[in-house]
Short mmCIF file of C-alpha atoms in Angstrom, two decimals:
data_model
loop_
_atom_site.label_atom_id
_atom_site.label_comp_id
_atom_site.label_asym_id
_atom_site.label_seq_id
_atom_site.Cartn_x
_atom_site.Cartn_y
_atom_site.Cartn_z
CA UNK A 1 26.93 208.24 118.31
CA UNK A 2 23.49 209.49 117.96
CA UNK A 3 22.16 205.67 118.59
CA UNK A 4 24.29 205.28 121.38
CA UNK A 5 22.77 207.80 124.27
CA UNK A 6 23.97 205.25 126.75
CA UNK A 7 27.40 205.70 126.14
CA UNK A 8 27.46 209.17 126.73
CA UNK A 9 28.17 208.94 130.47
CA UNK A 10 30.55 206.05 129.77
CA UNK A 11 34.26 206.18 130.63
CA UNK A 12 35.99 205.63 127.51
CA UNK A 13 39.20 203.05 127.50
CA UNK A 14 42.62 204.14 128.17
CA UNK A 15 41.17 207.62 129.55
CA UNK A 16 40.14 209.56 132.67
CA UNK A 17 37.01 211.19 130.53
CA UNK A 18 33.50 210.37 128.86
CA UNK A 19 32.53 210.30 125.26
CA UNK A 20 30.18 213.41 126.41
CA UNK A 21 33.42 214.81 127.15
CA UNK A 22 35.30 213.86 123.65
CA UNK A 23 32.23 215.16 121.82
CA UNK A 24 32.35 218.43 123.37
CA UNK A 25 35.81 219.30 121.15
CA UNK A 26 34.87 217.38 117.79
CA UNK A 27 37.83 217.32 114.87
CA UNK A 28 36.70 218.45 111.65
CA UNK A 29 40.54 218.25 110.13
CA UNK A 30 40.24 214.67 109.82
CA UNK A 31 39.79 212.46 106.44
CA UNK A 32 36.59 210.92 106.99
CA UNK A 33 36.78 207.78 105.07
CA UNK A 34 39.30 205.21 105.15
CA UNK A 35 39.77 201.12 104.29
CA UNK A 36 39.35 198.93 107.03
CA UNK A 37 41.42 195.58 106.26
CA UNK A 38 42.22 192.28 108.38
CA UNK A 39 45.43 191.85 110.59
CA UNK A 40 48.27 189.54 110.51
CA UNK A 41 46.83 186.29 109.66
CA UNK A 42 42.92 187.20 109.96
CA UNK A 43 42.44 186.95 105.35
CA UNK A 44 41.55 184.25 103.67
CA UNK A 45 43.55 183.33 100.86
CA UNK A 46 43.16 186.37 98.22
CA UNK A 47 40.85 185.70 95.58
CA UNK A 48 43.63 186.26 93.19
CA UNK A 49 45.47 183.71 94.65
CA UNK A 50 42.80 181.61 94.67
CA UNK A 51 42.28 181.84 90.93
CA UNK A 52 46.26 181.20 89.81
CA UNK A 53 45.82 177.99 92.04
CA UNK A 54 42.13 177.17 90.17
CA UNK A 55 44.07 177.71 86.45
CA UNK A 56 47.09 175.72 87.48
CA UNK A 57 44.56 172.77 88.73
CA UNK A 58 41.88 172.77 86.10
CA UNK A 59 43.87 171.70 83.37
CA UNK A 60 46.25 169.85 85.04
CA UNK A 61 43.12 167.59 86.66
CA UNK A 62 41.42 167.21 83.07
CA UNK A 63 45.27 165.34 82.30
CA UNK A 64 45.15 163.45 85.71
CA UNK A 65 42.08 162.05 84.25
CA UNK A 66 43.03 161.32 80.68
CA UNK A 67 46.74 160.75 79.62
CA UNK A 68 48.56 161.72 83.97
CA UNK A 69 52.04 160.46 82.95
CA UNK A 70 52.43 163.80 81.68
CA UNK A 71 51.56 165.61 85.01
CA UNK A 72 52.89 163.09 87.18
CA UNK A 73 55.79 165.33 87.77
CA UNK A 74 54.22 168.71 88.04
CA UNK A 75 51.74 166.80 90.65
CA UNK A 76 54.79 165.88 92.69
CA UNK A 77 56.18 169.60 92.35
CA UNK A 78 53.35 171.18 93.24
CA UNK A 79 51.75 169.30 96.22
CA UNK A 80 55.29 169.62 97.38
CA UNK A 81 55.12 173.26 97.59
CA UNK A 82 51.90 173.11 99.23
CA UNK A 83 53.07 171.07 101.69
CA UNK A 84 55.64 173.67 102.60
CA UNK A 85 53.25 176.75 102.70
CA UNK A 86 51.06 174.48 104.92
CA UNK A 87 53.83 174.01 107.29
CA UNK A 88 54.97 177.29 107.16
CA UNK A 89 51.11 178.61 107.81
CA UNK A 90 51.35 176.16 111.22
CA UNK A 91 54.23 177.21 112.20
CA UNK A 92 53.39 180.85 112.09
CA UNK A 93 49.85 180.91 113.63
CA UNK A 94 50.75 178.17 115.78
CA UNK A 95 47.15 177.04 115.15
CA UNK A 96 45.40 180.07 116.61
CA UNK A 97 41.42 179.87 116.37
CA UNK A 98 41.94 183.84 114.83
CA UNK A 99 44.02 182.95 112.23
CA UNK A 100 41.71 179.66 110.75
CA UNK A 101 41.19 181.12 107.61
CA UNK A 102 44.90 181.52 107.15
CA UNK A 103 45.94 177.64 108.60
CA UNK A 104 42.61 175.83 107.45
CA UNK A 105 43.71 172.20 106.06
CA UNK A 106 40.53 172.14 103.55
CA UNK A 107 42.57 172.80 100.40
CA UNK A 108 44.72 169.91 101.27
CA UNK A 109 41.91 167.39 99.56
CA UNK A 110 42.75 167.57 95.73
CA UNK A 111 46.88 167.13 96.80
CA UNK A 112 46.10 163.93 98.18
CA UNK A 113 44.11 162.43 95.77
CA UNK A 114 46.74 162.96 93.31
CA UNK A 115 49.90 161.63 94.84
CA UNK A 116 47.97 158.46 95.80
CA UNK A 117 46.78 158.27 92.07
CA UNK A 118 50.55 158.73 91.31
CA UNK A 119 51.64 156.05 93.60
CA UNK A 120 49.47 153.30 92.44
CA UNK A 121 49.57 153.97 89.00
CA UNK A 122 53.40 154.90 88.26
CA UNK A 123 53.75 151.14 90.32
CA UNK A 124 51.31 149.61 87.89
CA UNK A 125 52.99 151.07 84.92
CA UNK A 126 56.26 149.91 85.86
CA UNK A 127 54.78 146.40 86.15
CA UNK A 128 53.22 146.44 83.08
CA UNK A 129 56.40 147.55 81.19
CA UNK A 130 58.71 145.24 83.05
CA UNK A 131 56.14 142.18 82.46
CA UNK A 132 55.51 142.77 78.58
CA UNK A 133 59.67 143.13 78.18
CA UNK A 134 59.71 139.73 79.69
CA UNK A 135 57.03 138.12 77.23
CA UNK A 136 59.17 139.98 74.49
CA UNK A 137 62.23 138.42 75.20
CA UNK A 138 60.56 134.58 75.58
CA UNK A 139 58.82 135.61 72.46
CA UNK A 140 61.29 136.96 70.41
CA UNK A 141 62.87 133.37 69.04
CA UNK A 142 59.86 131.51 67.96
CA UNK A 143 57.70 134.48 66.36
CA UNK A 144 59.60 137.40 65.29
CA UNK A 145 59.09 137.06 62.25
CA UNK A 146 55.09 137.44 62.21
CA UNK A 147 53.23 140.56 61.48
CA UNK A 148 51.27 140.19 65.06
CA UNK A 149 54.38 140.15 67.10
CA UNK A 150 56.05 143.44 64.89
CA UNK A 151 53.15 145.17 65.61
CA UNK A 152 52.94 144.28 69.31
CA UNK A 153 56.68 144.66 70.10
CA UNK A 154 56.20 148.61 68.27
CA UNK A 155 53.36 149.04 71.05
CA UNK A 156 54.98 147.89 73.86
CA UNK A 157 58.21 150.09 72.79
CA UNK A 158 56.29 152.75 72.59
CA UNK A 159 54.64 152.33 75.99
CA UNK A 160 58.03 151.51 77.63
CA UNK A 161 59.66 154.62 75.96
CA UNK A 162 57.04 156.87 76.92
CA UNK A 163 56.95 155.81 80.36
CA UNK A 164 60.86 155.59 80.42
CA UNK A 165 60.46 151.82 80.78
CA UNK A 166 63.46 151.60 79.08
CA UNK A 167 65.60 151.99 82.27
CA UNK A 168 63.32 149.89 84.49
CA UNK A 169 65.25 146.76 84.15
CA UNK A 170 68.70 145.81 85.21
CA UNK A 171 69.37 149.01 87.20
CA UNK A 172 69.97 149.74 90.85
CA UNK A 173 66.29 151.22 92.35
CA UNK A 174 67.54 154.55 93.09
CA UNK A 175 68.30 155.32 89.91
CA UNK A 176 64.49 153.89 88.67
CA UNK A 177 62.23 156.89 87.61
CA UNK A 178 58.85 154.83 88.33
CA UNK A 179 60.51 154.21 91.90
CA UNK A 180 61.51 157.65 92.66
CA UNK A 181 58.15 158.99 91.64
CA UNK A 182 56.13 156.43 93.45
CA UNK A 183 58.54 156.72 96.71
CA UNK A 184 58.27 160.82 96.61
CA UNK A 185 54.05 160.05 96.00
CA UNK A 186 53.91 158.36 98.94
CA UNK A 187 55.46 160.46 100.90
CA UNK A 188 53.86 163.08 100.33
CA UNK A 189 50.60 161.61 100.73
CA UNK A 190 51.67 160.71 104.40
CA UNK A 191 52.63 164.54 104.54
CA UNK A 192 49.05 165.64 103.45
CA UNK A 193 47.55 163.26 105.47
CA UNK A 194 49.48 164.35 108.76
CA UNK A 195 48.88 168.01 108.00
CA UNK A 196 45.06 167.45 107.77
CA UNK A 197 44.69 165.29 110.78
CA UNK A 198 46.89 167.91 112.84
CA UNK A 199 44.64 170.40 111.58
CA UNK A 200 41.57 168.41 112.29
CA UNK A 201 42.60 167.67 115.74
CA UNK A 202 43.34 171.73 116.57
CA UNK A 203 40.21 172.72 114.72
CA UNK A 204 37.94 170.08 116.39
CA UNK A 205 39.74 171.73 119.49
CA UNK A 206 39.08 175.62 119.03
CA UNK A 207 35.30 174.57 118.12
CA UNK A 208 35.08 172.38 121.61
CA UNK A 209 37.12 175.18 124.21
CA UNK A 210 35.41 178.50 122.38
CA UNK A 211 31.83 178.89 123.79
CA UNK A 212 31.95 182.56 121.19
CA UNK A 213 33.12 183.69 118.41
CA UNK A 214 37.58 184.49 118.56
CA UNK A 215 38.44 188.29 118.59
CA UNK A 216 40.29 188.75 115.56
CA UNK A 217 42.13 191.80 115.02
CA UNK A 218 41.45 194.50 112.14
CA UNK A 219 43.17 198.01 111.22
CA UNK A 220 42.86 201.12 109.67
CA UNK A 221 45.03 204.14 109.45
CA UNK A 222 41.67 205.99 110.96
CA UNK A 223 42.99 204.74 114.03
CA UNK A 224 45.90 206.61 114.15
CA UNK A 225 48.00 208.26 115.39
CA UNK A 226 46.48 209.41 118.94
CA UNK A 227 43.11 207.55 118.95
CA UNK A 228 42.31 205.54 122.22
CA UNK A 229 38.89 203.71 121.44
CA UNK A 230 36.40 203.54 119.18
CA UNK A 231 32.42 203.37 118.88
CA UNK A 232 30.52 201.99 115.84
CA UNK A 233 26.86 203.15 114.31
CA UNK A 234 26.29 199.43 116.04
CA UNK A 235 27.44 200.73 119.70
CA UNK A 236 30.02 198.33 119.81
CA UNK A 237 33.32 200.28 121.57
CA UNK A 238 36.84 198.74 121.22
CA UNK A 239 40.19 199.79 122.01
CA UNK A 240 42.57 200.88 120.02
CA UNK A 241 46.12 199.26 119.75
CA UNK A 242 48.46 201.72 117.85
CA UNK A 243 50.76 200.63 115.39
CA UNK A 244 53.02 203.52 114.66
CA UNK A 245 55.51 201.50 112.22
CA UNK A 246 53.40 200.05 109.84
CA UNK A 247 50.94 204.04 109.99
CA UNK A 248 47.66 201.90 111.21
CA UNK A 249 45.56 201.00 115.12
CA UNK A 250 43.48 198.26 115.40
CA UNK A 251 41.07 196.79 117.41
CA UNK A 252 39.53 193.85 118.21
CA UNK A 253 36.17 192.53 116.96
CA UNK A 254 34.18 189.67 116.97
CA UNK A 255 35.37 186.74 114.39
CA UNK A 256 32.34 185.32 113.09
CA UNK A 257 33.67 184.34 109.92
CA UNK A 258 36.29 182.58 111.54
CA UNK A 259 33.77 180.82 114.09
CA UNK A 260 31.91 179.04 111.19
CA UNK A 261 35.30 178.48 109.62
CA UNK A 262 36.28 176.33 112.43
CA UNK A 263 33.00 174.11 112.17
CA UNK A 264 33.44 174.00 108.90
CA UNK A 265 36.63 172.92 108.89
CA UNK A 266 35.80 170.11 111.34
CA UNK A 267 33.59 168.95 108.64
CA UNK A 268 35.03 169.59 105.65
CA UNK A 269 38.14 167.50 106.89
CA UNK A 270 36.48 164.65 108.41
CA UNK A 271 34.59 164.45 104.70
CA UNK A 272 37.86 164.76 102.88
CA UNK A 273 39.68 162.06 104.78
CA UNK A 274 37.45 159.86 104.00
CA UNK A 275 36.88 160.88 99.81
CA UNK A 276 40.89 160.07 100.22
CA UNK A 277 40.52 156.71 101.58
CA UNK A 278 37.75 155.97 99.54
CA UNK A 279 39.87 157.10 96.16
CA UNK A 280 42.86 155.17 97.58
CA UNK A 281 40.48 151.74 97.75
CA UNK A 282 39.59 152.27 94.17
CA UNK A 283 42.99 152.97 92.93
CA UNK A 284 44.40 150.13 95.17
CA UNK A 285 41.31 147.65 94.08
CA UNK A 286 39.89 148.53 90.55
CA UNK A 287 40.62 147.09 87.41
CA UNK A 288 42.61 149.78 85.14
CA UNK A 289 40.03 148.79 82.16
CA UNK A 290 37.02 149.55 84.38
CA UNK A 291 34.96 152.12 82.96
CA UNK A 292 31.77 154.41 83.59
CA UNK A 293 29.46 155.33 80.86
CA UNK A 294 33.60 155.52 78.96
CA UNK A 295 35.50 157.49 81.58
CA UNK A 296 38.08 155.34 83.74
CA UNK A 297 36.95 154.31 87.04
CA UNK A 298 40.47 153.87 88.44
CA UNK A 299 40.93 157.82 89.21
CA UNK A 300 40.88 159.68 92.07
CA UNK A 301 37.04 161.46 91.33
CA UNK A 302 35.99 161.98 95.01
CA UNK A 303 38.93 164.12 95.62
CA UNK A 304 38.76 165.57 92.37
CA UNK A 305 35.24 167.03 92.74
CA UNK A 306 35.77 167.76 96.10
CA UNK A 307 39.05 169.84 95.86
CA UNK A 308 37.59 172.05 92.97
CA UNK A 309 34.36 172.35 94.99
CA UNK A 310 36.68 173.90 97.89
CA UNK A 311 38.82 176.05 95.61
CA UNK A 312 35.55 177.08 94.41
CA UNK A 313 33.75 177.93 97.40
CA UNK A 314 37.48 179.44 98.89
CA UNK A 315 37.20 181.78 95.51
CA UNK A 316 33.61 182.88 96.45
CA UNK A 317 34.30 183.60 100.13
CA UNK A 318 37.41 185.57 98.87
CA UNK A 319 36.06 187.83 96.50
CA UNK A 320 32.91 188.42 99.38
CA UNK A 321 35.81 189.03 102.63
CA UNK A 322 37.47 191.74 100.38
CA UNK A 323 34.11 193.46 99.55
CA UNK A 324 32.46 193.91 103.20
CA UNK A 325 33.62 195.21 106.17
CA UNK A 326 32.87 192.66 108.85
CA UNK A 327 29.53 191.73 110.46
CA UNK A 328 30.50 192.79 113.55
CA UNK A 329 31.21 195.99 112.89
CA UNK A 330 29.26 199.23 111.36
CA UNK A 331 30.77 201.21 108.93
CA UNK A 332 29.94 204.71 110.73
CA UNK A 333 32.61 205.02 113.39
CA UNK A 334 33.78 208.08 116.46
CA UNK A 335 37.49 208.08 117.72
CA UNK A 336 38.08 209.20 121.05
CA UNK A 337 41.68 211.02 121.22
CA UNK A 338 43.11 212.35 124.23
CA UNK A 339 45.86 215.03 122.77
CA UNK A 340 45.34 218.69 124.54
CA UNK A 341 41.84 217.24 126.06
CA UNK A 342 39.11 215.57 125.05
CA UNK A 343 38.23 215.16 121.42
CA UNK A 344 36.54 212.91 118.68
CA UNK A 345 36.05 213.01 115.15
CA UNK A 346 34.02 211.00 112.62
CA UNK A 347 34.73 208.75 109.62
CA UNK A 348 33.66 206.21 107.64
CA UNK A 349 35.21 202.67 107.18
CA UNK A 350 35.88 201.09 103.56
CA UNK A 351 36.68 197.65 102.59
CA UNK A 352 40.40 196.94 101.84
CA UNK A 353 40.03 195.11 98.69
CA UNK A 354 42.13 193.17 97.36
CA UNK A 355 45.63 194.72 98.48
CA UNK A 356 44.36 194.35 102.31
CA UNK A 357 43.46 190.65 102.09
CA UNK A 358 46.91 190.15 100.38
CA UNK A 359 48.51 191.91 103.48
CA UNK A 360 46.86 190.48 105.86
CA UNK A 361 47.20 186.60 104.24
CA UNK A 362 50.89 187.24 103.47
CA UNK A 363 52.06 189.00 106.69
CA UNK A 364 50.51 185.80 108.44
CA UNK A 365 51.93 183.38 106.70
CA UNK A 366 55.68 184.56 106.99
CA UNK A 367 54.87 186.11 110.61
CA UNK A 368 57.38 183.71 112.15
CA UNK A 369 60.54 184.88 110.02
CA UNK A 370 60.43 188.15 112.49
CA UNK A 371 62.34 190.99 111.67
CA UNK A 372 63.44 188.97 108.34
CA UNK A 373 60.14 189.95 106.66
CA UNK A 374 58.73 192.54 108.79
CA UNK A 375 61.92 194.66 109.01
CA UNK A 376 63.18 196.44 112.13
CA UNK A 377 60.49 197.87 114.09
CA UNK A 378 62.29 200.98 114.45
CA UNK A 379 62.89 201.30 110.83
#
C-alpha cells in the first residue's frame, strides 16, 4: 500500500477499523504468492480445448471441400454435440453479460455452413443417382451391349454404391439415408441459426443496458480463510466473498475482457449470419461443375474461412487469458483480516494457467446441474 496513502484513513469493508489499523499487526506467516484464476463461468474456452476442436475441424474441412460424403456423418455428429453444449452454456449462465466468454455464439459459424452444405448436396446426390438409374433402365434394352453404355453403367454403380444410392428407390422415406441426412442437416441448421440469433439478441442487449464494463468474479486461495477486503499495487479495494468449500475468496473486478467480448460478439454474429446466408445462396444457386482457378465453387468458403479465423483468434485469446492476471487488477496485493484485531499481510498474485481456465470454463458450463456436479456444499 505504499501508493495508496489515501487509503490509510479509509474504513475497510466488512470492518469497524482502517487499513492504518490492519497495517499496524502485519502477518509474516503467510505464503506470499498464489494463482489468481476466473470464477464460475468468467474463462474462455481453454486453449487446449480450443486446439482438439481446431484438429478435429482442419481435416475434416479440407474433406468438406474435396470428396464430403465421407464426413457427412461426422458433420451431423458433431454440430450435434455442439448444439447441446451451446444449450447447456445458455441454460447455465442464463445469458449473463459476466459469463460472455463462456455463452458467446461466435463458434457457431463453421457448424452452419456445414449442415447447409450437407443439406443441399446429400439432396442433389440423391437426384443425381435416382435420375441416372432411370436413364439406365430406358437404356438398358437398346444399347447394352456397347462398350459406352458398360462403361457408363460401371460409373454410375459406382456413384450409386458409394453414395448408398442403391436403397434410394422403391423404399419408404424413412428408411432413405440421403433423406435422413438431409432432414437431420436441416435441422440442425435451424438449431444453429436460433442459437446465434438468441445470442445476438442478448449480446446486442448487455452492450445497449451496460454503460461499464460487468464485474466478473475471480479467486484465489490468498483470500482465505479470514480475509475481508483487499487492496491492489493499483489502489483498487474489493471485498472479499469467502468460499470455504471449494478452499478459495473472491472478489469482484472490472470485466474488460468481457466488455469488448460483448461488442464483439454483436459483430462477429451479425457478420456470420450473413457469410451463412450468403454460402446457403451459392449452395442453393450454383452449378456443381462451377469452378475457381480448379477448386469447386459450390462449398460453403465464407463460413469456412470464417469459422477457422474464430477458432483461431478463440486459440490466441486463450493461451493470452491463462497467461495474465487481469487488467484490472495489479499483481501486488494487502488482505485485511479481522481475527484477534486488526491485521494484513502481503502476497503476490499468479496466473492460473491452464488448470484455472479449465475450472472456471467447466464449472460454468455444468453450473445448472447443482449439487449433481458441484457436490454437497457441506461435503
Amino acid at each position: 500500500m505504499d501508493g495508496c496513502p489515501h487509503l490509510l484513513n479509509s474504513t475497510i469493508p466488512n470492518a469497524n477499523f482502517t487499513w492504518a489499523d490492519a497495517l499496524a499487526g502485519i502477518m509474516s506467516n503467510v505464503p506470499s504468492v498464489n494463482y489468481f484464476r476466473p470464477d464460475i463461468g468468467v474463462a474462455l474456452m481453454p486453449w487446449a480445448y480450443t486446439t482438439i476442436v481446431i484438429v478435429v475441424h482442419l481435416p475434416m474441412v479440407l474433406v468438406q471441400v474435396t470428396r464430403w460424403e465421407i464426413v457427412q456423418v461426422w458433420s451431423i455428429v458433431f454440430t450435434l454435440f455442439t448444439v447441446i453444449l451451446y444449450i447447456q452454456a445458455y441454460v447455465s449462465t442464463h445469458f449473463d453479460p459476466a459469463q460472455i466468454l463462456l455463452w458467446t455464439p461466435l463458434l457457431l459459424i463453421i457448424d452452419g455452413g456445414s449442415m447447409a452444405q450437407v443439406f443441399f448436396l446429400v439432396l442433389e446426390a440423391r437426384q443425381n443417382v435416382v435420375g441416372n438409374r432411370v436413364i439406365l433402365s430406358e437404356s438398358h434394352g437398346r444399347e447394352s451391349s456397347t462398350l459406352r453404355f458398360r462403361l457408363r453403367a460401371w460409373r454410375l454403380r459406382r456413384t450409386s454404391n458409394h453414395l448408398k444410392g442403391r436403397h434410394h428407390c422403391g423404399i419408404r422415406w424413412y428408411r432413405d439415408p440421403a433423406i435422413l441426412s438431409a432432414s437431420a442437416a436441416a435441422v440442425l441448421f435451424l438449431a444453429v441459426l436460433a442459437l446465434q440469433v438468441l445470442g445476438l439478441i442478448q449480446a446486442a442487449r448487455a452492450v445497449k443496458s451496460l454503460s461499464e464494463p460487468p464485474l466478473v468474479s475471480w479467486c484465489s486461495p490468498l483470500f482465505q480463510p479470514f480475509g475481508l477486503a483487499v487492496v491492489d499495487s493499483n489502489c483498487g479495494v474489493y471485498e472479499i466473498a469467502q468460499s470455504g468449500n471449494r478452499g478459495i475468496g473472491c472478489i469482484k473486478i472490472p470485466g474488460l475482457w468481457q466488455q469488448q467480448w460483448l461488442m464483439g460478439t454483436v459483430i462477429g454474429t451479425s457478420l456470420a449470419l450473413f457469410c451463412e446466408l450468403a454460402d446457403v445462396l451459392v449452395l442453393a444457386l450454383v452449378s456443381s461443375t462451377k469452378r475457381i482457378r480448379g477448386a469447386k465453387l459450390r462449398r460453403p468458403w465464407t463460413t469456412i474461412f470464417g469459422g477457422l479465423t474464430v477458432l483461431g483468434v478463440t486459440l490466441v485469446c486463450g493461451v493470452q487469458y491463462t497467461t495474465y492476471v487481469p487488467q484490472a487488477m495489479g499483481r501486488r496485493v494487502t488482505v485485511a483480516m479481522g481475527v484477534q484485531g486488526p491485521t494484513c499481510y502481503f502476497g503476490d498474485l499468479e496466473p492460473a494457467g491452464l488448470r484455472g481456465a479449465i475450472i472456471g470454463w467447466t464449472d460454468g458450463l455444468f453450473e445448472s446441474w447443482g449439487n449433481a456436479f458441484f457436490g454437497s456444499p457441506d461435503s
